[in-house]
Short mmCIF file of C-alpha atoms in Angstrom, two decimals:
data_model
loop_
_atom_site.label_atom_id
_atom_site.label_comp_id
_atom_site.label_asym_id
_atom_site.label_seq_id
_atom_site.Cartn_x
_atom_site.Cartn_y
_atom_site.Cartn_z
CA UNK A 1 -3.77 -25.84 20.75
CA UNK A 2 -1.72 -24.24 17.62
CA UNK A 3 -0.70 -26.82 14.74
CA UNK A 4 2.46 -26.67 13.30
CA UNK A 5 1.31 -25.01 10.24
CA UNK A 6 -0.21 -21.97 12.51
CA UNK A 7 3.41 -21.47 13.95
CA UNK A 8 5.28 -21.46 11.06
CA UNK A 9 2.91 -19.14 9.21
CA UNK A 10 3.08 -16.68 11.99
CA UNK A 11 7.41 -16.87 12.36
CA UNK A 12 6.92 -16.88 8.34
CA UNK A 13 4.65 -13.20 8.62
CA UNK A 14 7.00 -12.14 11.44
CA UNK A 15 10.32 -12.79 9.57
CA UNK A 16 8.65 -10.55 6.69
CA UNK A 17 7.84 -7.76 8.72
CA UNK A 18 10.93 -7.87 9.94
CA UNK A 19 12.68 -8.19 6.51
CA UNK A 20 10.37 -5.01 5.34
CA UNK A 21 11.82 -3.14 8.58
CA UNK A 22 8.25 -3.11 10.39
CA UNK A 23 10.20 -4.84 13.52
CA UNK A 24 13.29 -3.79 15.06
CA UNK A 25 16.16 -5.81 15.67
CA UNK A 26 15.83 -5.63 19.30
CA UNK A 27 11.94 -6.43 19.20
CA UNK A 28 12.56 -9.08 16.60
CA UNK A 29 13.81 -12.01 19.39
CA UNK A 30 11.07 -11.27 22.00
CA UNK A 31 8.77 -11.66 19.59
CA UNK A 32 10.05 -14.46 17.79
CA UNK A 33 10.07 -16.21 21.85
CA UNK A 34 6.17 -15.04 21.66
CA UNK A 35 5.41 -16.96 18.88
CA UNK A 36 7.22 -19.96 19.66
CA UNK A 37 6.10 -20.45 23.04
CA UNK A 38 2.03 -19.31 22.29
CA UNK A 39 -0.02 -21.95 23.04
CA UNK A 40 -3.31 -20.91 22.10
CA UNK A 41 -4.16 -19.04 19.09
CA UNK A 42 -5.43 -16.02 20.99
CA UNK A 43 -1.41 -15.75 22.25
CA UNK A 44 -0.35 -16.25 18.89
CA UNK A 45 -2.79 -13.24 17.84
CA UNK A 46 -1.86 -11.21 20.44
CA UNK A 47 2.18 -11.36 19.98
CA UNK A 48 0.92 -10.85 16.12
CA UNK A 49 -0.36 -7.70 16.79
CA UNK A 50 1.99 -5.07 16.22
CA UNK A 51 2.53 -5.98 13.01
CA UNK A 52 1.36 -4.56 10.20
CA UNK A 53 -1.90 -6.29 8.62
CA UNK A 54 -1.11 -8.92 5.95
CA UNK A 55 -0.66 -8.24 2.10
CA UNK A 56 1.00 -4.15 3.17
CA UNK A 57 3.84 -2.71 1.69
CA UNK A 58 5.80 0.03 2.28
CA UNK A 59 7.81 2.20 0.08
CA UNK A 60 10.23 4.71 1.10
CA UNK A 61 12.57 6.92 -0.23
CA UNK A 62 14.31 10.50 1.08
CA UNK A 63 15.77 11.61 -1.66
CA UNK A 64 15.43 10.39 -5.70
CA UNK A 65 12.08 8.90 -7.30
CA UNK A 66 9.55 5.92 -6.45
CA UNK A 67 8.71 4.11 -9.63
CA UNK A 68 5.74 1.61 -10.16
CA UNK A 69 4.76 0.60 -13.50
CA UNK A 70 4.14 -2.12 -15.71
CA UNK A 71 2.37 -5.74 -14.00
CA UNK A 72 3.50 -5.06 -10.89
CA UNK A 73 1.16 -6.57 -7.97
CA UNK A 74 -0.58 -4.35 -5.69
CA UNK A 75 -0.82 -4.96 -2.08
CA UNK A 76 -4.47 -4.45 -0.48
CA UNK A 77 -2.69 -1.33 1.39
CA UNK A 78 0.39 0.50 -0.19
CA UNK A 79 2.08 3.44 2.40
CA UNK A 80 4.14 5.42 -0.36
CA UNK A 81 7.04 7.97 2.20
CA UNK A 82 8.87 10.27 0.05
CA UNK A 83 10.76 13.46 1.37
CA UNK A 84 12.10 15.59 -1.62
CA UNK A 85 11.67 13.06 -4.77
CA UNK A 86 8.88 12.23 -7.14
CA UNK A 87 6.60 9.56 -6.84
CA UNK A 88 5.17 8.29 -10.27
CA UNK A 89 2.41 4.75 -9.42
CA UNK A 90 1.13 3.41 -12.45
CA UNK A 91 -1.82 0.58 -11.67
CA UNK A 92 -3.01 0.61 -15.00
CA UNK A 93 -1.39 -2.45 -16.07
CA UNK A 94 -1.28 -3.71 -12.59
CA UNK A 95 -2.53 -7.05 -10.87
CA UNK A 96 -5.07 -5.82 -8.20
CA UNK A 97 -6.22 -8.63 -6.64
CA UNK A 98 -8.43 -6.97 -4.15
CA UNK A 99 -12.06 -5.10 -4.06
CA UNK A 100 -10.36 -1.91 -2.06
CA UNK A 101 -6.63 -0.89 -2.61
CA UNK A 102 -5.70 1.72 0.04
CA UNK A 103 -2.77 4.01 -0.64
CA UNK A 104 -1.68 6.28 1.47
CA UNK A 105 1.16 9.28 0.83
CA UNK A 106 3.77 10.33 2.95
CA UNK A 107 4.87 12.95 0.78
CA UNK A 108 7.52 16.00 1.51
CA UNK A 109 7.77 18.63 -1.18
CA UNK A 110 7.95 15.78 -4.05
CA UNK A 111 4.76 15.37 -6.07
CA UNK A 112 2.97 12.14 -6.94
CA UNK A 113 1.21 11.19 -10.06
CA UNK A 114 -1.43 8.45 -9.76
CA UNK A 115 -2.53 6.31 -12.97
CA UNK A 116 -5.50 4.16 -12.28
CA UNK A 117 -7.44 1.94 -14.29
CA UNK A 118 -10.36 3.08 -16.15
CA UNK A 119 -12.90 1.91 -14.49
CA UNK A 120 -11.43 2.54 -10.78
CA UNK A 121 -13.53 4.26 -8.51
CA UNK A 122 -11.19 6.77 -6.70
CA UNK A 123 -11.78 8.17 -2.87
CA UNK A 124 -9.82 11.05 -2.00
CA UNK A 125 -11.67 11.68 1.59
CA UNK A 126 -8.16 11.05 3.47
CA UNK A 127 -6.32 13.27 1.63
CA UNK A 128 -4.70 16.63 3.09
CA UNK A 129 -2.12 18.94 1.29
CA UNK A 130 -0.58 22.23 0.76
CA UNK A 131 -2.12 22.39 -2.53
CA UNK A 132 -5.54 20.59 -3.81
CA UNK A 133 -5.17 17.41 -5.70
CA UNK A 134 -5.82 17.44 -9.16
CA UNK A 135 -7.93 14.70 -10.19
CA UNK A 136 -11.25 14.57 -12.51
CA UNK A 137 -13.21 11.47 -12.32
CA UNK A 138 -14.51 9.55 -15.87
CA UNK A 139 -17.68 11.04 -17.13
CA UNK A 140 -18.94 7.17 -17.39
CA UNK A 141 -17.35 3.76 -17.40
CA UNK A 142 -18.37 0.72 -18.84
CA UNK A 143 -18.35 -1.57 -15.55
CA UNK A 144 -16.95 -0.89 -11.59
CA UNK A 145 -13.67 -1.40 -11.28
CA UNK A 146 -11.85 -1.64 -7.68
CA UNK A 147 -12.06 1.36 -5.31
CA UNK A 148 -8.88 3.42 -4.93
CA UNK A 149 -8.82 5.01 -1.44
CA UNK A 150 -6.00 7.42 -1.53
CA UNK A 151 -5.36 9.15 1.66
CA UNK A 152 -2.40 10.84 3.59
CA UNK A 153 -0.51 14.14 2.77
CA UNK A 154 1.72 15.71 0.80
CA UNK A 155 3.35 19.31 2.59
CA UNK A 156 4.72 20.90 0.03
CA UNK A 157 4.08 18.71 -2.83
CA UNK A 158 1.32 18.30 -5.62
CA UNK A 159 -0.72 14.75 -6.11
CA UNK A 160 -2.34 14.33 -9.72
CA UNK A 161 -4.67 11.46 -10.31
CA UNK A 162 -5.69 10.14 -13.56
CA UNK A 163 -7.66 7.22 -15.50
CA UNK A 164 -5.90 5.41 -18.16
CA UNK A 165 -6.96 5.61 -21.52
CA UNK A 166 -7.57 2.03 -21.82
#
């Protein structure tokens, strides 16, 4: 049996994806019916699970730049689409609330520049591009901060990671 509060947490996820264009507008009522009508969590679930996981964000942009910078919150996984602009993420100053912050480029010919904290660990394992990305990691840091996994590619762009100073 699903409790109220299960149902309204799942239209509540569902009306979010669909407000950060993750649904369509044709999918959005069938699904919506899903939810309403589940009966047992395991049909909740499944009409849940097309949807991106909880606490992603996308950010998109075809032409222009993709700005992040000050105490901005970052989402446990961050898909960054850009076709011809720059994209400039500063999590230096950021709230990172989780252990492992994902990000993953969809970049075009634009180049990104990456500013993590300095004592990130950074993973670059998932990363493919026309040229090499340019990052050198701290010599030593004073304590482990949370793991960057940056992954994705950029075609004919350039992606530059760097610590902060402080």
């Amino acid at each position: 049996m699903i409790g109220r509060e299960e149902r309204e947490a799942a239209v509540r996820r569902l009306q979010e994806a669909y407000a950060g264009g993750h649904v369509a507008h044709e999918e959005m009522d069938g699904l919506l019916h899903r939810v309403l009508t589940a009966t047992t969590p395991g049909e909740l679930a499944a009409a849940l699970a097309a949807l991106p996981p909880e606490g992603a964000a996308t950010i998109t942009a075809v032409g222009g730049r993709i700005l992040r910078r000050g105490a901005w919150r970052v989402p446990r996984t961050l898909t960054v689409a850009s076709a011809l602009g720059a994209v400039r993420l500063d999590l230096s100053r950021a709230i990172i609330e989780h252990p492992v912050v994902d990000i993953e480029l969809r970049l075009g010919t634009g180049r990104a520049r990456i500013t993590v904290p300095r004592e990130a660990i950074v993973d670059l394992e998932g990363l493919a591009g026309w040229k090499e990305a340019r990052y050198r990691p701290p010599r030593r840091t004073a304590r482990a901060g949370p793991r960057i996994r940056i992954s994705g590619s950029a075609a004919l762009g350039r992606v530059r990671i760097r610590h902060a100073w402080r």
